[in-house]
PDB file of C-alpha atoms in Angstrom:
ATOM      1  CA  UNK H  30      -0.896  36.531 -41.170  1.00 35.00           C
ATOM      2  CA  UNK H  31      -4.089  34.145 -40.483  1.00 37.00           C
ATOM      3  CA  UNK H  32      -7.236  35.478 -40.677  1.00 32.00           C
ATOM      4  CA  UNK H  33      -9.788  34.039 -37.352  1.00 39.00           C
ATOM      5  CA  UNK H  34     -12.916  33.271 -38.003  1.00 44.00           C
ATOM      6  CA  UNK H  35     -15.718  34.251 -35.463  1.00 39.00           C
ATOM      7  CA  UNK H  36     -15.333  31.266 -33.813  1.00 43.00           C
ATOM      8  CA  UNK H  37     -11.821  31.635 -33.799  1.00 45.00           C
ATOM      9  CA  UNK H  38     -12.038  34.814 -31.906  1.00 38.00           C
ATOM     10  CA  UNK H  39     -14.282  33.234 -29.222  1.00 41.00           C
ATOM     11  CA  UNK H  40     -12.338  30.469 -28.713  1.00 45.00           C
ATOM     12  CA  UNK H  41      -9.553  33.007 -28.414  1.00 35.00           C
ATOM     13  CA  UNK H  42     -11.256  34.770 -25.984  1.00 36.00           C
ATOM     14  CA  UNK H  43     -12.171  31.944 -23.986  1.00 40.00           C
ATOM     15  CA  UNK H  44      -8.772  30.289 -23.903  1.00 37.00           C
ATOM     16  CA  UNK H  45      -7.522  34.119 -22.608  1.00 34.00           C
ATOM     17  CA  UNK H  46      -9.811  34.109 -19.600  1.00 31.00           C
ATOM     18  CA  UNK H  47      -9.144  30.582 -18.349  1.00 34.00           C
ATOM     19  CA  UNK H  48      -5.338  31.243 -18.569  1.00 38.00           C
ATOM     20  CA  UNK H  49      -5.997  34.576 -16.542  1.00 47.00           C
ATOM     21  CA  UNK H  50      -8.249  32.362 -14.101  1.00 47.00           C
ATOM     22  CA  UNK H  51      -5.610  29.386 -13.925  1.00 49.00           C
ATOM     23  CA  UNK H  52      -3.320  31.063 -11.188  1.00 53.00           C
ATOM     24  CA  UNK H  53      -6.010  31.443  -8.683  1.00 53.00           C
ATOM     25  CA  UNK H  54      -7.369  28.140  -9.070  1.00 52.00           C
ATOM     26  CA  UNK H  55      -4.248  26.404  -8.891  1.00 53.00           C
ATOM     27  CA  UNK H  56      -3.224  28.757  -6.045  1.00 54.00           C
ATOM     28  CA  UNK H  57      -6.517  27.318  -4.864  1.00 57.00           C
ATOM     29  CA  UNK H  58      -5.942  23.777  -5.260  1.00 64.00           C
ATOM     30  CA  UNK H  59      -2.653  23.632  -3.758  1.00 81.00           C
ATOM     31  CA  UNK H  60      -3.126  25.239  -0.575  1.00 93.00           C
ATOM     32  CA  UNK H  61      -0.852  22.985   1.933  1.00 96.00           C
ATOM     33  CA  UNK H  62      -2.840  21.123   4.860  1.00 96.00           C
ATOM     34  CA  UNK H  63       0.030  19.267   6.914  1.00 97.00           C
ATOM     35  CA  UNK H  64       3.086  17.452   6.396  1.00 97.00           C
ATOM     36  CA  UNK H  65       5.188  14.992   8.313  1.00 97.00           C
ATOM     37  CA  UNK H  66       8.763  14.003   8.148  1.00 96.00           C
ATOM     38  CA  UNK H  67       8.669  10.057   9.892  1.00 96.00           C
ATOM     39  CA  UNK H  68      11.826   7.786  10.107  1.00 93.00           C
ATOM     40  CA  UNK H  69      14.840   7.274  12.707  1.00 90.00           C
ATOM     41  CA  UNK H  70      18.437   6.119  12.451  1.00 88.00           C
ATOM     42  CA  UNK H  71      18.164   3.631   9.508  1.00 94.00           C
ATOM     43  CA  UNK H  72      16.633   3.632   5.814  1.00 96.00           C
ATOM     44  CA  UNK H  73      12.738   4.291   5.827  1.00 96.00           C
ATOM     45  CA  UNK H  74      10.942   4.193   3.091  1.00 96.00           C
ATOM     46  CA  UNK H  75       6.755   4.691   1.961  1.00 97.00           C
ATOM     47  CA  UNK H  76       5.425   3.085  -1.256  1.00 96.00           C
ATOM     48  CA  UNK H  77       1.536   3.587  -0.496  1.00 98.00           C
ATOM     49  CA  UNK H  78      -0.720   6.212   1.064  1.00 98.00           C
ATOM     50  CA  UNK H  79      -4.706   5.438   0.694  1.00 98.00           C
ATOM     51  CA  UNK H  80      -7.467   7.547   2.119  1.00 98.00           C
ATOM     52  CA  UNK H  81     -10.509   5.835   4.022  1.00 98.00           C
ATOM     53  CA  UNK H  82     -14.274   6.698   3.586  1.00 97.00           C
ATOM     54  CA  UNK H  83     -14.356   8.766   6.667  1.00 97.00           C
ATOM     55  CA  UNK H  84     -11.219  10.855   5.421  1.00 98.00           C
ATOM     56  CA  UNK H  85      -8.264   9.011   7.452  1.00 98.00           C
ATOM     57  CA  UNK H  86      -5.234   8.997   5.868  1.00 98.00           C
ATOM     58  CA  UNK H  87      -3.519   5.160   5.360  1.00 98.00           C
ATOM     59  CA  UNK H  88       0.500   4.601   5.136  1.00 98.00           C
ATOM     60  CA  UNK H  89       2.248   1.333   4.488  1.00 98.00           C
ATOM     61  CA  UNK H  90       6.036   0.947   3.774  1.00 96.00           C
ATOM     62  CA  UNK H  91       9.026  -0.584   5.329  1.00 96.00           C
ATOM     63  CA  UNK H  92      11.854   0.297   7.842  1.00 96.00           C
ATOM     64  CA  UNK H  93      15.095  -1.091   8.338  1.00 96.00           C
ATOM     65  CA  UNK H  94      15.778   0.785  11.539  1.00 95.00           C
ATOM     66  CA  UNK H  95      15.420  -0.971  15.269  1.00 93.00           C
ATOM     67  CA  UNK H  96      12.421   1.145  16.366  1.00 94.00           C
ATOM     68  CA  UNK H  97      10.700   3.925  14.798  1.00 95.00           C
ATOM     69  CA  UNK H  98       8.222   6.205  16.020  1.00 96.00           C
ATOM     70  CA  UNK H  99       5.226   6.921  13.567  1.00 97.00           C
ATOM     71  CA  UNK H 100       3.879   9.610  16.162  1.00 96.00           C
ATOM     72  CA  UNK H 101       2.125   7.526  18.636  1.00 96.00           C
ATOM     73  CA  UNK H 102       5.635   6.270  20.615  1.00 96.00           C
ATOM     74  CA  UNK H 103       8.333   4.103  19.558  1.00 95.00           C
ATOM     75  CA  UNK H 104       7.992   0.817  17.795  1.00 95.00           C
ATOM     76  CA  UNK H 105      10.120  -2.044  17.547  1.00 94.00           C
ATOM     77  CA  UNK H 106      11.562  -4.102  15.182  1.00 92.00           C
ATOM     78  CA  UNK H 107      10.849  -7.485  14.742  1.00 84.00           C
ATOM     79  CA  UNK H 108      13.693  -8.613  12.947  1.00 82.00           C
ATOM     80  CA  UNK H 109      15.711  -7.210   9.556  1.00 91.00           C
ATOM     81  CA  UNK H 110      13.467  -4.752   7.819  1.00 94.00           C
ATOM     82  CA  UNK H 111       9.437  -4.400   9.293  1.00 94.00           C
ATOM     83  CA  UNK H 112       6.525  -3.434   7.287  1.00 95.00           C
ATOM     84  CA  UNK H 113       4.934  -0.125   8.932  1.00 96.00           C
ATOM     85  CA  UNK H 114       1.798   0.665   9.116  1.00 97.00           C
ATOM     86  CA  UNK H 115      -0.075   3.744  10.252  1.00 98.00           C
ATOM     87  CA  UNK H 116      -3.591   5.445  10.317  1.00 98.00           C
ATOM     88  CA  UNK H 117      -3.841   9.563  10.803  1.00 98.00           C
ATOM     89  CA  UNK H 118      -6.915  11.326  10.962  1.00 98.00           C
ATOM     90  CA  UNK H 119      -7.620  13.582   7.909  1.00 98.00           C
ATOM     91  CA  UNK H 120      -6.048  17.036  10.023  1.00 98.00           C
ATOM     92  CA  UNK H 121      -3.022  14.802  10.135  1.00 98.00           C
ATOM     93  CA  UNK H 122      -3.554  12.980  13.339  1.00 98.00           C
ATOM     94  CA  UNK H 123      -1.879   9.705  14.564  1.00 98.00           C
ATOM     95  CA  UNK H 124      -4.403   7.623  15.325  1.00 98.00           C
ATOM     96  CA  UNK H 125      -2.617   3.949  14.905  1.00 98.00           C
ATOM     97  CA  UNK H 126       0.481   2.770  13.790  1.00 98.00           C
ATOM     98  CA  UNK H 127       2.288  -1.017  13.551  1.00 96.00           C
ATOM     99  CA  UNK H 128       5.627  -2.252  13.028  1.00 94.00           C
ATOM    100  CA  UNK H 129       4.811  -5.872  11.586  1.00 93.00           C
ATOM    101  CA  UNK H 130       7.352  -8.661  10.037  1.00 91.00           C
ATOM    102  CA  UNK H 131       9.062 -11.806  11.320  1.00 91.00           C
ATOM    103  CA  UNK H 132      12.918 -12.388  11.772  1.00 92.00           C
ATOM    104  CA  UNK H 133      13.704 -12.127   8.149  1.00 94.00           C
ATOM    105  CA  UNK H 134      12.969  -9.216   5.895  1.00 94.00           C
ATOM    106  CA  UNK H 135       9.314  -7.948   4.989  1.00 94.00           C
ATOM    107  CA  UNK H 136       8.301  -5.376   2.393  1.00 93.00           C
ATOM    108  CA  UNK H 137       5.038  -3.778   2.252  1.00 94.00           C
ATOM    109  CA  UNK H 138       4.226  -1.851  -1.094  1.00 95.00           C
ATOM    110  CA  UNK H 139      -0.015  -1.057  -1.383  1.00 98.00           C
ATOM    111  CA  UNK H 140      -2.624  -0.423   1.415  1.00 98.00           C
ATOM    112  CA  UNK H 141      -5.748   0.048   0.616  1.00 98.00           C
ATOM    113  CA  UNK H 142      -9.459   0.595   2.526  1.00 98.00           C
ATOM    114  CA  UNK H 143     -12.781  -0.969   1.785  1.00 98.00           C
ATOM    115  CA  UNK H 144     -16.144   0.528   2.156  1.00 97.00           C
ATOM    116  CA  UNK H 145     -16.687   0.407   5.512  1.00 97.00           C
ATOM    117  CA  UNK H 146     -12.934   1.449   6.250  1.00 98.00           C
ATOM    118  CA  UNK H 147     -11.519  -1.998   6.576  1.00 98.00           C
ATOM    119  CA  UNK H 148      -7.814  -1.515   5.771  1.00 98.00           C
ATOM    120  CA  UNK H 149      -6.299  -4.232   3.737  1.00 98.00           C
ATOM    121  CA  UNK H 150      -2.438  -4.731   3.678  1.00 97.00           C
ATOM    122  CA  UNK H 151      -0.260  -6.583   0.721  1.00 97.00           C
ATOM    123  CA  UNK H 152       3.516  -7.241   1.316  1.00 93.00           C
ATOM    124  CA  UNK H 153       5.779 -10.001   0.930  1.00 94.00           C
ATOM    125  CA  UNK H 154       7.955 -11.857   3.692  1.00 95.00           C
ATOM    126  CA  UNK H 155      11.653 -13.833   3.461  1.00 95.00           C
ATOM    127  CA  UNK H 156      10.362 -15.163   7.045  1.00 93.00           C
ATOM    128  CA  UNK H 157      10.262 -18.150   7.896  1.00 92.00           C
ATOM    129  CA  UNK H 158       7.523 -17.393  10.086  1.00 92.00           C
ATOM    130  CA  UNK H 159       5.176 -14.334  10.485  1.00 91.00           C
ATOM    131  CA  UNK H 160       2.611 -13.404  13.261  1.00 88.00           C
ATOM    132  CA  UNK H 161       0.202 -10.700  12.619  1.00 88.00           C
ATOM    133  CA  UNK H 162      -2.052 -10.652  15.453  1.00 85.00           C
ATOM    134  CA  UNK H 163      -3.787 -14.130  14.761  1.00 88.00           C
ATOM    135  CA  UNK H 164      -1.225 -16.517  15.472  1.00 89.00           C
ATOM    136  CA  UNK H 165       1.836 -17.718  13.564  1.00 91.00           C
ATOM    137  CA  UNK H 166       1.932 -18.532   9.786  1.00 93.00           C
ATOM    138  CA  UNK H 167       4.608 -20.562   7.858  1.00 93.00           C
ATOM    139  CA  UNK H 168       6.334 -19.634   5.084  1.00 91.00           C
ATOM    140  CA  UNK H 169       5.778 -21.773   1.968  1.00 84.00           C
ATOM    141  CA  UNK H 170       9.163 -21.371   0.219  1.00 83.00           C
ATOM    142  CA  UNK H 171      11.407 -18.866  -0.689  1.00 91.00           C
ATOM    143  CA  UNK H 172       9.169 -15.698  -0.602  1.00 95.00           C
ATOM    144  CA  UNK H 173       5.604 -15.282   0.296  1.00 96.00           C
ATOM    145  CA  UNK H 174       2.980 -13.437  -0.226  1.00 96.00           C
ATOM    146  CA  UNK H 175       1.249 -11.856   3.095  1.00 95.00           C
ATOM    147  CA  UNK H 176      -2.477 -10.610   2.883  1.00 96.00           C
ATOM    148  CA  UNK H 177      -3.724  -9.001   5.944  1.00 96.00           C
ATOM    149  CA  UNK H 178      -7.163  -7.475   7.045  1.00 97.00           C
ATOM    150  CA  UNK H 179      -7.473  -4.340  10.246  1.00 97.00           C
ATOM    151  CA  UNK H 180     -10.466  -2.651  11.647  1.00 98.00           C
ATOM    152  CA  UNK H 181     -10.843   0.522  11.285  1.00 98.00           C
ATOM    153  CA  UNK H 182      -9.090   1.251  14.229  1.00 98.00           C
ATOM    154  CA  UNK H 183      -6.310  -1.279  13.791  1.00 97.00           C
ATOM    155  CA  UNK H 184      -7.402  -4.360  15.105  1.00 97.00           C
ATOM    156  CA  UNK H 185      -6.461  -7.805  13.249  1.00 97.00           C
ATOM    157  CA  UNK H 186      -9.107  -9.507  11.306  1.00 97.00           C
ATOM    158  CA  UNK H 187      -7.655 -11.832   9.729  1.00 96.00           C
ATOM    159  CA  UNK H 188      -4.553 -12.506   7.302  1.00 95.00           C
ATOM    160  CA  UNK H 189      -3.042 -15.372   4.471  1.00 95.00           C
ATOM    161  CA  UNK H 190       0.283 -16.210   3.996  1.00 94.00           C
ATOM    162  CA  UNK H 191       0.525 -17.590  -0.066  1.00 95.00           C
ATOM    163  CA  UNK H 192       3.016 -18.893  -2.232  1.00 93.00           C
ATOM    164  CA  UNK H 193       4.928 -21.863  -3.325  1.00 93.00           C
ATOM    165  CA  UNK H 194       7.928 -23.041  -3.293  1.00 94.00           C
ATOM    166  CA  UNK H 195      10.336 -20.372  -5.219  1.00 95.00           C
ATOM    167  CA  UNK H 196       9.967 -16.476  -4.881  1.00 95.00           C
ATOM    168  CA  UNK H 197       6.435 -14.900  -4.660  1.00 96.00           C
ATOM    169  CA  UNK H 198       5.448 -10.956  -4.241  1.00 96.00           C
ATOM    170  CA  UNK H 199       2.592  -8.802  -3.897  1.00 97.00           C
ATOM    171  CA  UNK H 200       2.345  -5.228  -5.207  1.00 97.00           C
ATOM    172  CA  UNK H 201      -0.763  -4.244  -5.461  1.00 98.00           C
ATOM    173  CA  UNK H 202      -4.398  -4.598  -2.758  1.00 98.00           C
ATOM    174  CA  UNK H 203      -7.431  -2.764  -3.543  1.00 98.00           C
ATOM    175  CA  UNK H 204     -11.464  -3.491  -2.482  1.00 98.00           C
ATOM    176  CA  UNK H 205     -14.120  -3.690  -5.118  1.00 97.00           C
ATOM    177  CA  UNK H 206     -17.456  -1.503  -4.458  1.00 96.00           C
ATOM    178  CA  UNK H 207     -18.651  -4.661  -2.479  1.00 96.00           C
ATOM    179  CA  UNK H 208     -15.974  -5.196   0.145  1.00 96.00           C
ATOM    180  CA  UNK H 209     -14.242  -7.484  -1.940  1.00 97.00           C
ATOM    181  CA  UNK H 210     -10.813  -7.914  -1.617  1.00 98.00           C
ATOM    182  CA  UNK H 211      -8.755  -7.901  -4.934  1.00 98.00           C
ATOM    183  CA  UNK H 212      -4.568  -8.593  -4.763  1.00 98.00           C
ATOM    184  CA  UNK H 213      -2.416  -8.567  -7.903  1.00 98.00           C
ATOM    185  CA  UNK H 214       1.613  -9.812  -7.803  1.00 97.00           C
ATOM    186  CA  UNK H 215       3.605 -12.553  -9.227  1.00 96.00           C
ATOM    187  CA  UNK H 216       5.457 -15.367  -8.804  1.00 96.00           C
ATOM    188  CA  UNK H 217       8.401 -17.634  -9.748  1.00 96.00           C
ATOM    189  CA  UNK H 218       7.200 -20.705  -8.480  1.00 96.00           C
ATOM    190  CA  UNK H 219       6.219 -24.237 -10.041  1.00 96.00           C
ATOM    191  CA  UNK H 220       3.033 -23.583  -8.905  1.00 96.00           C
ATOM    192  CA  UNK H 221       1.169 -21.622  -6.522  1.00 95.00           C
ATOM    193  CA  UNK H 222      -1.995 -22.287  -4.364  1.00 95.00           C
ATOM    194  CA  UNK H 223      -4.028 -19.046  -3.636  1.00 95.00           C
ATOM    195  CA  UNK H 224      -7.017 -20.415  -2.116  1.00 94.00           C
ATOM    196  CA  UNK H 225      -8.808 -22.278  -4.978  1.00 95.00           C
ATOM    197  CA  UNK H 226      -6.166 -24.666  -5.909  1.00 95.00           C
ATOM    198  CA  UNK H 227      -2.856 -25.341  -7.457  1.00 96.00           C
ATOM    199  CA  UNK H 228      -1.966 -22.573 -10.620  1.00 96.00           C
ATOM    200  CA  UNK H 229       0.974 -23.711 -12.855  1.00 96.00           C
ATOM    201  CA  UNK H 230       3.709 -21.883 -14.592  1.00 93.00           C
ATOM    202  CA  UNK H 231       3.643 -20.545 -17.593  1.00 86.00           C
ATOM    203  CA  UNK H 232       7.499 -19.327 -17.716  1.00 85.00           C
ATOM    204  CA  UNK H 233       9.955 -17.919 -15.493  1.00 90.00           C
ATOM    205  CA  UNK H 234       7.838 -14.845 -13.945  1.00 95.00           C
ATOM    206  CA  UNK H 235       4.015 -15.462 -13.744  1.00 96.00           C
ATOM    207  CA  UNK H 236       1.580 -12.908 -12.844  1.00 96.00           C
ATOM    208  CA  UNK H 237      -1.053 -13.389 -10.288  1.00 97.00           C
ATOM    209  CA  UNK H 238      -4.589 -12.327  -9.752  1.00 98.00           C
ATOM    210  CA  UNK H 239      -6.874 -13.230  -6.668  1.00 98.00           C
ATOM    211  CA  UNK H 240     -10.292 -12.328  -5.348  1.00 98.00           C
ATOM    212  CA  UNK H 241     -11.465 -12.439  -1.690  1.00 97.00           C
ATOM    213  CA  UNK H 242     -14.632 -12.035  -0.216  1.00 93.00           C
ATOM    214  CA  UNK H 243     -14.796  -9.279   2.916  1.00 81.00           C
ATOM    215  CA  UNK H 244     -14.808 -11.679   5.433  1.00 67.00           C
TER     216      UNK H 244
END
């Protein structure tokens, strides 16, 4: 047998009324809003949900079917697999969706908003070619990086195309407290030119870091 202390005994006490109060709160915390079940004939799959500042709710993935409909009418491919993108309100709302890619296959893993509830898109391409509402850009190699920009309400601002001449991917977008746009991935090739110049290997795999301003 131990022998508690008086502080032993309150702490006791204490850890017995949060465990009797843990239910509730949990039952609390978990009540369910909305759910959605998205996809058609093919494989679909989501790797990154974001919310906005007003509360919207951001979705980026990829789809290897020939049209999909993301709740605001079908969509159609644009070649093998399409990045998807799509905005609902925060009841669960479509309020925008796109099916973006070129003829070859495109894979979209982070979205991400800024302050003012810019969305920013990171995915990388096997195209030859992309267009994502500002006119065409050309692949550099292998694989490229793609960096896009949308309005809030879906409308192109601008986008980058980056890589070199071997394999190069992007996992990860986010925006600093500034607008700034920050994009994290990596790369196989020689050397890679991300908007400030030529960056040379290291090894096989290289990681890569890049900074935009909001514009």
């Amino acid at each position: 047998m131990k022998r508690i202390g008086r502080r032993g005994v309150v702490g006791l006490v204490t850890a017995v009324l949060w465990l009797g109060a843990a239910p509730a709160a949990r039952a609390v915390d978990e009540a369910h809003d909305w759910s959605k079940r998205l996809g058609d004939t093919s494989d679909n799959y989501a790797f990154s949900v974001a919310s906005d500042p007003s509360g919207g709710v951001l979705l980026a993935g990829y789809t290897w079917s020939s049209s999909i409909n993301l709740g605001g009418g079908l969509l159609f491919s644009q070649g093998s697999s399409d990045i998807v993108l799509a905005k609902y309100s925060s009841a669960g709302e479509h309020l925008w969706s796109k099916l973006l890619g070129g003829t070859s296959k495109d894979f979209a893993y982070s979205v991400a908003s800024d302050p003012a509830g810019g969305v920013l898109l990171a995915w990388y391409t096997w195209s030859s070619s992309i267009n994502l509402g500002g006119g065409l850009l050309f692949s550099q190699g292998s694989s490229d990086i793609v960096l896009a920009k949308y309005s809030s309400a879906g409308e192109h601002l601008w986008a980058k195309l980056l890589g070199g001449t071997s394999k190069d991917f992007a996992y990860s977008v986010a925006s600093d407290p500034a607008g700034g746009v920050l994009l994290a991935g990596h790369t196989s090739s020689p050397s890679i030119d991300l908007g400030g110049g030529a960056l040379f290997s290291q090894g096989s795999y290289d990681i890569v870091l890049a900074k935009y301003s909001s514009a």
